[in-house]
mmCIF file of C-alpha atoms in Angstrom:
data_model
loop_
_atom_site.group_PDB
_atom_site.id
_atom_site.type_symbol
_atom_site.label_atom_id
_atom_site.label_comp_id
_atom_site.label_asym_id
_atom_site.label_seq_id
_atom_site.Cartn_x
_atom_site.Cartn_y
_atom_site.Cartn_z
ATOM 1 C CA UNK A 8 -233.774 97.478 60.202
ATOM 2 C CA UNK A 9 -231.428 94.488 61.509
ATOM 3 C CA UNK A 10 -230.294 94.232 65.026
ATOM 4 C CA UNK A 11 -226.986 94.243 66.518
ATOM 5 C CA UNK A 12 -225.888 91.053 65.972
ATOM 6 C CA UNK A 13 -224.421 90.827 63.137
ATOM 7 C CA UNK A 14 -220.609 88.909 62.367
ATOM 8 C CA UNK A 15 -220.014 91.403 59.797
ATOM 9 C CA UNK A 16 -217.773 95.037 59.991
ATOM 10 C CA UNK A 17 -220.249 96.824 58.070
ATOM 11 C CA UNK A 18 -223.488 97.893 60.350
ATOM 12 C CA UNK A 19 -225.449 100.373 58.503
ATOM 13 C CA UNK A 20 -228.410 100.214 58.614
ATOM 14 C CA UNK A 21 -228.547 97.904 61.821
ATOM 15 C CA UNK A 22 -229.884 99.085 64.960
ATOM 16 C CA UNK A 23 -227.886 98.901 68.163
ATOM 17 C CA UNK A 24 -228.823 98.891 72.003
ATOM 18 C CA UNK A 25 -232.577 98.244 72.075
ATOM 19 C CA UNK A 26 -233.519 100.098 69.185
ATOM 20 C CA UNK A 27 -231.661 103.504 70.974
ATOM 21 C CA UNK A 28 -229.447 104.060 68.149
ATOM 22 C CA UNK A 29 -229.715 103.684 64.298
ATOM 23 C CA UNK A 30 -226.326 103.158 61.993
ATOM 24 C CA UNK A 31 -226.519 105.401 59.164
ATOM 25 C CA UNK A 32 -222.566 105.752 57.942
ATOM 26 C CA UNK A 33 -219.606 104.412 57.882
ATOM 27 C CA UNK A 34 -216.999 107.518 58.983
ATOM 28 C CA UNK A 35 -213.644 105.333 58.877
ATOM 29 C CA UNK A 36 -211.992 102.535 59.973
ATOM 30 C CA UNK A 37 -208.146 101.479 60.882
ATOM 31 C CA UNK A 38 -206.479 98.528 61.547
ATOM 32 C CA UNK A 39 -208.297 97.815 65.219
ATOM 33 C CA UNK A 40 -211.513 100.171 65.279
ATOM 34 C CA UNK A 41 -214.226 101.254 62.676
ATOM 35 C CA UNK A 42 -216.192 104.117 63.290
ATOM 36 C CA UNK A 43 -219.667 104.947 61.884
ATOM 37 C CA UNK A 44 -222.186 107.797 62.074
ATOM 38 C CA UNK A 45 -225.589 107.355 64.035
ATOM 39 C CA UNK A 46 -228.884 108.867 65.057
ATOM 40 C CA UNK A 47 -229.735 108.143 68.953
ATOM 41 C CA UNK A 48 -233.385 107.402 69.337
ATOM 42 C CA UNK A 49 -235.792 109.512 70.649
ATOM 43 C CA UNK A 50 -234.287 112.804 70.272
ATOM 44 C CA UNK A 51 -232.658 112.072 66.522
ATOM 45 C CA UNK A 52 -229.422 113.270 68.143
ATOM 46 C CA UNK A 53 -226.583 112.592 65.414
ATOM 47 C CA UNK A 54 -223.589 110.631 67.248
ATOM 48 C CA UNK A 55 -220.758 108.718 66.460
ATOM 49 C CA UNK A 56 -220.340 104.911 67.314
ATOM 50 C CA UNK A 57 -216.886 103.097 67.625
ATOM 51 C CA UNK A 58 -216.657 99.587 67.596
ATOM 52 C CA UNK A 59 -213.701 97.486 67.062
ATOM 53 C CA UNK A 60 -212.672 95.092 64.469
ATOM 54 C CA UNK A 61 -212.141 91.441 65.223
ATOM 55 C CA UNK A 62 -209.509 89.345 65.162
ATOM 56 C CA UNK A 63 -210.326 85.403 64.236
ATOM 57 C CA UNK A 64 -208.828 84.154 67.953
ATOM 58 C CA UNK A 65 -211.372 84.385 70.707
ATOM 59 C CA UNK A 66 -208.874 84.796 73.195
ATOM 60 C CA UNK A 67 -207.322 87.995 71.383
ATOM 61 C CA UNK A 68 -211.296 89.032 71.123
ATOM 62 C CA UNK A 69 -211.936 88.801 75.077
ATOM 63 C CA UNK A 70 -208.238 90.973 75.601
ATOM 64 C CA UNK A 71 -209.635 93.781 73.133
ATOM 65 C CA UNK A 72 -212.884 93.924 74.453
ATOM 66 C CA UNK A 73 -211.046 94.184 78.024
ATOM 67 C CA UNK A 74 -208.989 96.858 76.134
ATOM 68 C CA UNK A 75 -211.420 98.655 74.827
ATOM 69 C CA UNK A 76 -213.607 99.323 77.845
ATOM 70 C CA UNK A 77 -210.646 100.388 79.748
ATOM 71 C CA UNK A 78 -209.664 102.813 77.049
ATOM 72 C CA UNK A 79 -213.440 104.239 76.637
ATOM 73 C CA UNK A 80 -213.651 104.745 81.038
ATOM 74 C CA UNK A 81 -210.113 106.666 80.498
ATOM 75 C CA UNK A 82 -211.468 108.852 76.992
ATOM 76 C CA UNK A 83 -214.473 109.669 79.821
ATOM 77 C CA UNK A 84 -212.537 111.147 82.548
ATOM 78 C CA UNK A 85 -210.548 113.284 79.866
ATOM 79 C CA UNK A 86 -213.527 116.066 80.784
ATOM 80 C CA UNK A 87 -212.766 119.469 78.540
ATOM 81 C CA UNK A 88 -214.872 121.730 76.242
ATOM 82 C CA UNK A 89 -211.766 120.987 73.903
ATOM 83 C CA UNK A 90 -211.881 117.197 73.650
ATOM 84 C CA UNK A 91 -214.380 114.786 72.488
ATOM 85 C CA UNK A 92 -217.250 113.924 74.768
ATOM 86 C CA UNK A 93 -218.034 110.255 75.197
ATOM 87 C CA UNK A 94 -221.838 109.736 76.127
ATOM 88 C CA UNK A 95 -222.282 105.633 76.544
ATOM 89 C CA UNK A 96 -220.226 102.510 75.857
ATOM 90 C CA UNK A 97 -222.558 99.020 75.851
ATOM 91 C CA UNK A 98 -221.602 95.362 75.046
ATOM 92 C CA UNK A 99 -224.046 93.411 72.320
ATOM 93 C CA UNK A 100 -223.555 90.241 71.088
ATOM 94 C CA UNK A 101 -220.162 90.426 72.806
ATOM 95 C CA UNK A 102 -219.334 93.490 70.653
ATOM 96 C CA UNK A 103 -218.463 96.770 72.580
ATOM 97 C CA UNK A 104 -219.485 99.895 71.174
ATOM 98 C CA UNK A 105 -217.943 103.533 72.476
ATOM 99 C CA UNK A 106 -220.418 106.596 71.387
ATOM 100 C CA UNK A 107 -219.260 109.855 71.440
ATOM 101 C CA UNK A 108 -220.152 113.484 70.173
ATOM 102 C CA UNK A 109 -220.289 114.135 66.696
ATOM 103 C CA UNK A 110 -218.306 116.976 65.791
ATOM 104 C CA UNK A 111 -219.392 119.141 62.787
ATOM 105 C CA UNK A 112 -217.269 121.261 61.045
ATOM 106 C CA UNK A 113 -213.404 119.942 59.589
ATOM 107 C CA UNK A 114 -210.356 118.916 60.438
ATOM 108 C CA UNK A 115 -207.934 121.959 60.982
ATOM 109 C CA UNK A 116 -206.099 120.335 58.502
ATOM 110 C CA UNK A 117 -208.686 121.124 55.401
ATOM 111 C CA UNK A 118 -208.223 124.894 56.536
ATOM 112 C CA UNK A 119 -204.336 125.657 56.076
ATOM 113 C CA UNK A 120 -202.936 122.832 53.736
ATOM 114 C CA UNK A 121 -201.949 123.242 51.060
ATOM 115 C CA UNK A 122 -200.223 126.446 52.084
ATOM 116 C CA UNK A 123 -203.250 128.251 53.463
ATOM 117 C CA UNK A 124 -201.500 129.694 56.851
ATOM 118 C CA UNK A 125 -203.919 130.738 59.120
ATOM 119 C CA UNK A 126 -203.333 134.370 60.347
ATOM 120 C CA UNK A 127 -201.350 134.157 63.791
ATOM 121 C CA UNK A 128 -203.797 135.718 66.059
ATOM 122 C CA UNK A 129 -206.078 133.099 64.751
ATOM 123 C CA UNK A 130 -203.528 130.021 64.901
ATOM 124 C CA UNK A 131 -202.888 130.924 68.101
ATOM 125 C CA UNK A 132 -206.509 130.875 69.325
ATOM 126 C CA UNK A 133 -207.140 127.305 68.521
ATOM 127 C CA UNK A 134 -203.556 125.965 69.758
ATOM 128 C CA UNK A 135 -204.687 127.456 72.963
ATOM 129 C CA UNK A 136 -207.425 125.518 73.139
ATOM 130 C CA UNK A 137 -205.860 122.627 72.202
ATOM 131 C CA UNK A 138 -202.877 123.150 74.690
ATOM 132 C CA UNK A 139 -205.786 123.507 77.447
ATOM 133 C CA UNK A 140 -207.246 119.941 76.149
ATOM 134 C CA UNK A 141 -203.741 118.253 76.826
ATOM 135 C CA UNK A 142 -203.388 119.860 79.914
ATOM 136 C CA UNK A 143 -206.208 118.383 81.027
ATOM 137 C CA UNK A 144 -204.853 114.321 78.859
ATOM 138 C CA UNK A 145 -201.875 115.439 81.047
ATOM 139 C CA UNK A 146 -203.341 115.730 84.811
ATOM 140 C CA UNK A 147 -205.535 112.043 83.919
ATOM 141 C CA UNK A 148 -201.279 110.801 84.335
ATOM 142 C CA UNK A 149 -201.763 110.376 80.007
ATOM 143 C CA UNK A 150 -200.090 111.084 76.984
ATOM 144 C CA UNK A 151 -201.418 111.828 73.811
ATOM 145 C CA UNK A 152 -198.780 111.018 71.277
ATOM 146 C CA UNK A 153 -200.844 112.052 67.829
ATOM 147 C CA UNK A 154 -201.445 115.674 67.688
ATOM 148 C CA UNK A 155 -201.567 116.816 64.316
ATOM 149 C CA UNK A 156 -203.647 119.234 62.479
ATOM 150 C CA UNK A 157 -205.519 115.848 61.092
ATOM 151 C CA UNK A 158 -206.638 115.467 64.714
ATOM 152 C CA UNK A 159 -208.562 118.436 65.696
ATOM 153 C CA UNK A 160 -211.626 119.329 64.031
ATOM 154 C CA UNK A 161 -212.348 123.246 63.655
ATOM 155 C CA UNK A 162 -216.369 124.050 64.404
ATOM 156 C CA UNK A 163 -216.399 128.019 64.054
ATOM 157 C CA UNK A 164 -214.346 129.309 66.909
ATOM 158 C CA UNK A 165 -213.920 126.312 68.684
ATOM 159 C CA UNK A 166 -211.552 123.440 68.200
ATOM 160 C CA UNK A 167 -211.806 119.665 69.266
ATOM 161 C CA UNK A 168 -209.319 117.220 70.130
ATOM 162 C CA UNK A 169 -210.698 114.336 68.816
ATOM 163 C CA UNK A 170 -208.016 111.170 68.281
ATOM 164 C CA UNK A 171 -206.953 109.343 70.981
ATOM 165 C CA UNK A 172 -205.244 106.103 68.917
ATOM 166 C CA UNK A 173 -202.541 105.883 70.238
ATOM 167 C CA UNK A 174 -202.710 107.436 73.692
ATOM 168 C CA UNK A 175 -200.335 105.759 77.012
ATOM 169 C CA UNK A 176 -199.959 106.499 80.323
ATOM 170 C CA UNK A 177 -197.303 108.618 81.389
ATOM 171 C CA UNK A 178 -194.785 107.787 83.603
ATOM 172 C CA UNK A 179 -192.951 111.045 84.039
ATOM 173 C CA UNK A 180 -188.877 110.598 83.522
ATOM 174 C CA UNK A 181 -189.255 106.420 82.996
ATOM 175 C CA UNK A 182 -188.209 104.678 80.322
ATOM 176 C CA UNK A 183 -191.086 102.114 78.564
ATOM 177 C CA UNK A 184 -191.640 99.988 75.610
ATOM 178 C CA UNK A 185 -194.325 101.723 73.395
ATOM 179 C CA UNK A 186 -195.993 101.098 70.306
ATOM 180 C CA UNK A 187 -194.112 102.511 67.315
ATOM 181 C CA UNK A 188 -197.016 104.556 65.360
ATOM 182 C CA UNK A 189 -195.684 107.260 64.409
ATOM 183 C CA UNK A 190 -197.209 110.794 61.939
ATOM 184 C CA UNK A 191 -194.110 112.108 60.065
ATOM 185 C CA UNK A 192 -193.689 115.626 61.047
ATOM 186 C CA UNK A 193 -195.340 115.815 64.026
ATOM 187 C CA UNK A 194 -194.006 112.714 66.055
ATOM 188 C CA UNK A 195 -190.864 113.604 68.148
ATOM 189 C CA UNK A 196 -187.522 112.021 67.942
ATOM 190 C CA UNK A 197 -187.986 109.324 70.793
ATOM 191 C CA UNK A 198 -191.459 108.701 69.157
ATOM 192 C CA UNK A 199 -189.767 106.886 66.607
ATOM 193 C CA UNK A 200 -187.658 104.153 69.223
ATOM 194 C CA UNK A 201 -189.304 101.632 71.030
ATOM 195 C CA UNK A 202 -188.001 101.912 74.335
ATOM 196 C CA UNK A 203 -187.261 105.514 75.156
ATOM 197 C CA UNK A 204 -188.404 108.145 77.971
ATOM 198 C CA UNK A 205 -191.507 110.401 77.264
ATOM 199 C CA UNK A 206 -192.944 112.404 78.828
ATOM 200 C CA UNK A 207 -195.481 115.458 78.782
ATOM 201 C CA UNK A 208 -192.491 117.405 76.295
ATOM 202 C CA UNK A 209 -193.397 114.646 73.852
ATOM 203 C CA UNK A 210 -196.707 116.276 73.055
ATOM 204 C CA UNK A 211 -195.528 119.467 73.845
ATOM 205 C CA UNK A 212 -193.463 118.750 70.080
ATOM 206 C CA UNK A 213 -196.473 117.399 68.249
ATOM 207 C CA UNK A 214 -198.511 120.788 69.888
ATOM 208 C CA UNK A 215 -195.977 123.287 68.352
ATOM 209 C CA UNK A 216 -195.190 121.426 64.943
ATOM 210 C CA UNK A 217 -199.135 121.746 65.028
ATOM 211 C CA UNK A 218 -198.878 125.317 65.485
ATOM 212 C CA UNK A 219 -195.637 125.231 62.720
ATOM 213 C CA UNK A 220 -198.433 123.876 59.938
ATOM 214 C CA UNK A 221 -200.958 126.744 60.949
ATOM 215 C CA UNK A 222 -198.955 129.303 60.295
ATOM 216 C CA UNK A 223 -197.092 127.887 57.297
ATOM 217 C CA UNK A 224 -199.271 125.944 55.300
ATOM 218 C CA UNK A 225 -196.388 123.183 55.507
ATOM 219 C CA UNK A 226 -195.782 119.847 57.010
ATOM 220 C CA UNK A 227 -192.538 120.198 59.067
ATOM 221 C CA UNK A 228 -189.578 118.007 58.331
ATOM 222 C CA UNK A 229 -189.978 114.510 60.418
ATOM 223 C CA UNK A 230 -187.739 114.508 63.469
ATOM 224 C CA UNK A 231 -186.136 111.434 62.415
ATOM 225 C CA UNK A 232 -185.066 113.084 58.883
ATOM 226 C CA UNK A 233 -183.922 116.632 60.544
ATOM 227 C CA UNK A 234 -180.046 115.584 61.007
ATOM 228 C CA UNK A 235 -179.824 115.420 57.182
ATOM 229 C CA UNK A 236 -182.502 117.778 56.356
ATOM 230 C CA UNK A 237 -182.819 120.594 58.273
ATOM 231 C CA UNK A 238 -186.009 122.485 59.624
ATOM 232 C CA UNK A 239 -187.231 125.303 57.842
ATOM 233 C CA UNK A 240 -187.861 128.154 60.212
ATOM 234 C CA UNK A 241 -191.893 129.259 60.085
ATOM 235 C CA UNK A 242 -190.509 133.064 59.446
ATOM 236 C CA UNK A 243 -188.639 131.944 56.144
ATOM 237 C CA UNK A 244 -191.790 130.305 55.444
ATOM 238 C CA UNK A 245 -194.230 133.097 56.121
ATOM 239 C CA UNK A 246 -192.314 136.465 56.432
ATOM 240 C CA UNK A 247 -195.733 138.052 58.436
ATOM 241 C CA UNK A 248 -194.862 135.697 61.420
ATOM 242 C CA UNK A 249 -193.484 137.564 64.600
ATOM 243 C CA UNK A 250 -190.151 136.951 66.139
ATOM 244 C CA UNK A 251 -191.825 135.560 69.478
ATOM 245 C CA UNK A 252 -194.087 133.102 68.060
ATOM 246 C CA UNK A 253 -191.501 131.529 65.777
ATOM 247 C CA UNK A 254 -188.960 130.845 68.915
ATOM 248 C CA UNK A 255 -191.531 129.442 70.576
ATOM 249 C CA UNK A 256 -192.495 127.140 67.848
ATOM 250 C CA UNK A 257 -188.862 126.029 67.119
ATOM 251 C CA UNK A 258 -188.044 125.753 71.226
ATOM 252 C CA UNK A 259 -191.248 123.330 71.191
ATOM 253 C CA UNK A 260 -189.887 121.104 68.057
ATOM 254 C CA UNK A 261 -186.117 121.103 69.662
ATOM 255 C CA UNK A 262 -185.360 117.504 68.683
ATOM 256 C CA UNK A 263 -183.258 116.375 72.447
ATOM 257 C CA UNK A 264 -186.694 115.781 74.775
ATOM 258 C CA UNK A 265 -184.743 117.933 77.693
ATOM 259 C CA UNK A 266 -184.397 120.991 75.290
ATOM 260 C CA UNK A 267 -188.069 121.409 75.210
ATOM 261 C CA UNK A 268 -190.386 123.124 77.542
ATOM 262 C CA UNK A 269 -190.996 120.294 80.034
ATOM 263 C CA UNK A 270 -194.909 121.056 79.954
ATOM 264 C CA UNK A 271 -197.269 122.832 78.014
ATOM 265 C CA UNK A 272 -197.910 125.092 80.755
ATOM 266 C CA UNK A 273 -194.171 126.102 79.955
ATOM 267 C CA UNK A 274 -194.477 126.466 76.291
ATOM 268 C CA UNK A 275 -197.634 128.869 76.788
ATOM 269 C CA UNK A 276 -195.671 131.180 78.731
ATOM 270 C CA UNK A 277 -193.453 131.538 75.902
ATOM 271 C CA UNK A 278 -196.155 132.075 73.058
ATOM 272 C CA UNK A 279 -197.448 134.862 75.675
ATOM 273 C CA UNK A 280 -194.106 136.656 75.491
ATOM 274 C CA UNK A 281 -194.221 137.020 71.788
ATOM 275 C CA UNK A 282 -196.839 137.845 68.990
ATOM 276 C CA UNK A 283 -199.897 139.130 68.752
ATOM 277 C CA UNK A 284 -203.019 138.293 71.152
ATOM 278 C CA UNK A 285 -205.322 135.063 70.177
ATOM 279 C CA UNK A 286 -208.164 135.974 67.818
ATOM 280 C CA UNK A 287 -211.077 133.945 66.888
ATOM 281 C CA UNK A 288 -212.633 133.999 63.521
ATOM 282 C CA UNK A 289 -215.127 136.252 62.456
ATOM 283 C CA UNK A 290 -218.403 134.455 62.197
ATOM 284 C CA UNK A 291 -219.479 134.076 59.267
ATOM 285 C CA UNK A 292 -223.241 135.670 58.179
ATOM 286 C CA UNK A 293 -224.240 132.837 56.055
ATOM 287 C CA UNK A 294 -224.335 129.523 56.895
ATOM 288 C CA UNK A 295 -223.703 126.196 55.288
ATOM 289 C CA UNK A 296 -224.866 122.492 55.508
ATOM 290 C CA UNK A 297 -222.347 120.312 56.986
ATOM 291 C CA UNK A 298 -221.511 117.246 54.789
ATOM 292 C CA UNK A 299 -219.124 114.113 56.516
ATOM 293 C CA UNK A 300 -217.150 112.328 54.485
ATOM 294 C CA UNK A 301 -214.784 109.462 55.351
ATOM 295 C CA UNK A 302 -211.491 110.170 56.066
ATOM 296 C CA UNK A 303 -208.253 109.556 53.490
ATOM 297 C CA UNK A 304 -206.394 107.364 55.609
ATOM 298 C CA UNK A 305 -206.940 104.964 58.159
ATOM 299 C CA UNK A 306 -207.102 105.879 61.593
ATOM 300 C CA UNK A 307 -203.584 105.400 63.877
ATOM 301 C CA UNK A 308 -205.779 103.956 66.007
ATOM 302 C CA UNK A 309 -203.662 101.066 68.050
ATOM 303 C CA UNK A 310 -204.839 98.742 71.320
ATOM 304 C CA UNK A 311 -201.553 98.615 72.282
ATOM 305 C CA UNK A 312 -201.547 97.515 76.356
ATOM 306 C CA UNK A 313 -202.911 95.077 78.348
ATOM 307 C CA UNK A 314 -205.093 95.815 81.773
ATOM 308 C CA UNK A 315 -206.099 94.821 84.377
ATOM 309 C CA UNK A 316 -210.509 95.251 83.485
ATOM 310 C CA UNK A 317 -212.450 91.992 83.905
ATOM 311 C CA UNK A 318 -215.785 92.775 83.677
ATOM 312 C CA UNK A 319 -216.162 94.093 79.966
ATOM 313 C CA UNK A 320 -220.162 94.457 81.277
ATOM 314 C CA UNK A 321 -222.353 97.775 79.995
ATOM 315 C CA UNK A 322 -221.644 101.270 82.346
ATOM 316 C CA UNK A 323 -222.384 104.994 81.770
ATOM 317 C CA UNK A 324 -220.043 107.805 81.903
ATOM 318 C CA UNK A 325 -220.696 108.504 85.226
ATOM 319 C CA UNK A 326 -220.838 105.286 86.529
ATOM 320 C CA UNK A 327 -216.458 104.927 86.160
ATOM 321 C CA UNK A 328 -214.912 103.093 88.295
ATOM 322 C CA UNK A 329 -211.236 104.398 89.605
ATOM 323 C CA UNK A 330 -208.362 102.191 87.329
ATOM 324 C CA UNK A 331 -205.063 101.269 88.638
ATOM 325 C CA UNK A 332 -202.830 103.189 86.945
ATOM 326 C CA UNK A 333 -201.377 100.730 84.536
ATOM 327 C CA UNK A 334 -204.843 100.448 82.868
ATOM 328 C CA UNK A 335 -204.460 104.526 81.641
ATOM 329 C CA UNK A 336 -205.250 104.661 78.761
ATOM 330 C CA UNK A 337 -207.694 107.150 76.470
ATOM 331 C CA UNK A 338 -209.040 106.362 73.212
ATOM 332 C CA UNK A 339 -211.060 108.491 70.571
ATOM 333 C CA UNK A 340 -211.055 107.767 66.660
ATOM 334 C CA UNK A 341 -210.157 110.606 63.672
ATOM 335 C CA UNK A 342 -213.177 111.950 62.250
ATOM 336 C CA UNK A 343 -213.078 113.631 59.319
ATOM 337 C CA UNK A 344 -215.692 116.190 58.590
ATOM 338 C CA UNK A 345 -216.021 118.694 56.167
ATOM 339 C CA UNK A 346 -218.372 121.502 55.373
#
């Protein structure tokens, strides 16, 4: 096996950290970060490793690496069954690497497109879960920005946030300059502008056009195209759908940001008002190898803001440091995994 230090992208079959972990696959890679499976040595734990991709200018190298510590402390502190666990994060050869959980499984995506709707009791039990995972982004003073049924890997009855790309800080009722990644039915309106004011109702839209796709088996009509092309309510869609759960869904994708529940906390409410209870699935009796396979497309995954870190030296996950707040910011990569 090689070491570490290596100028190359491609690491399997190199062995990082003292021998503790072993490269085995490349999962995916985007335009900033690459993402591989690995087996942590001694316990032959499968993990996932995140590095980042170079540029050529060594002073763009010491801002990402600056970046990408800042982001990994922040993807830490986002503590929830529902979201991605990061373990470690370690500098070699003046290369950071971010290790997380792997996630077995797939992406709730795989399960309900193309029009496969999930029943609603069963819908609603994992956008519960979910909505309880960006609570929690929420109260770190975060956005997410990305959720997406591409985002949030289904293992049995639980499901896992696991993309933080293109996560910012929130700064409730302000009006910033943000990167302009956007994914076409699930962004909201002011997603698509540079400068406009977020806020927590921002995911709140990606949550229930989320919840839209469960239910349907359809991608919902991008914000930016709905003046000219209207939505298609989930009911006309999927006639089984109750009354409640399709207001809430279309009070969640309203396209003005003040029209929508202001948090998620609000939008629950509503899905309790309406529908049937949540339901997991029935576990199944046999049980199948897991197999992970590299996602489609490239991960939205964007190092978009400067901060304020200056020691891009090795820590642990509970040896974080408090931030300022303009270095929030939380970072995971898409993994796609399928049975």
């Amino acid at each position: 096996m090689g070491s570490g230090r290596v100028s190359g992208a491609n690491l399997v079959g190199t062995t990082l950290h003292n021998g503790k972990y072993t490269v085995e696959q490349e999962l995916g890679s985007g335009g900033f970060g690459i993402t591989y499976r690995a087996i942590r040595h001694p316990l032959n734990q499968v993990v996932v490793v995140k590095t980042l991709r170079w540029p050529q200018n060594k002073l763009e190298n010491a801002q990402q690496l600056q970046r990408f510590q800042a982001e990994a402390r922040r993807l830490a502190q986002c503590q929830h069954p529902n979201i991605v666990n990061v373990t470690d994060f370690f500098v070699e050869a003046e290369r950071p690497y971010l290790v997380m959980d792997f996630i077995p499984g797939q992406p709730l995506s795989a399960l309900i497109f193309p029009q496969r709707p999930l029943p609603e009791a069963r819908a609603l039990h994992y956008i519960q879960q979910i909505a309880g995972a960006l609570q929690t982004v929420h109260s770190q003073g975060l956005l997410h920005r990305d959720v997406k049924p591409q985002n949030i890997m289904i293992d049995g009855a639980n499901a896992i946030l696991i993309d933080f790309g293109i996560a910012r800080e929130l700064s409730s009722g302000q009006t910033q300059t943000h990167t302009n990644l956007v994914s076409e039915g699930y962004a909201p309106l002011e997603q698509y502008l540079p400068k406009a004011r977020r806020s927590a109702a921002s995911d709140v839209y990606g949550l229930a056009a989320t919840l839209y796709s469960a239910v349907t088996g359809e991608v919902p009509v991008a914000a930016v195209l709905r003046s000219h092309q209207p939505l298609t309510p989930p009911r006309q869609l999927n006639p089984r759908l109750s009354q409640g759960m399709e207001q809430a869904i279309l009070q969640g994708m309203a396209l003005e940001l003040a029209q929508r529940p202001q948090s998620v906390a609000t939008w629950l409410r509503l899905l309790s008002t309406g529908g049937p209870r949540s339901q997991p699935p029935e576990r199944s009796t046999t049980t199948r190898p897991t197999q992970v396979v590299a996602p489609r497309m490239p991960s939205g995954y964007a190092l978009d803001r400067e901060t304020q870190t200056n020691n891009p030296a090795a820590w642990s996950p509970g040896e974080i440091s408090e931030d300022t707040p303009d270095d929030r910011t939380c970072h995971a990569d898409r993994l796609h995994h399928h049975p």
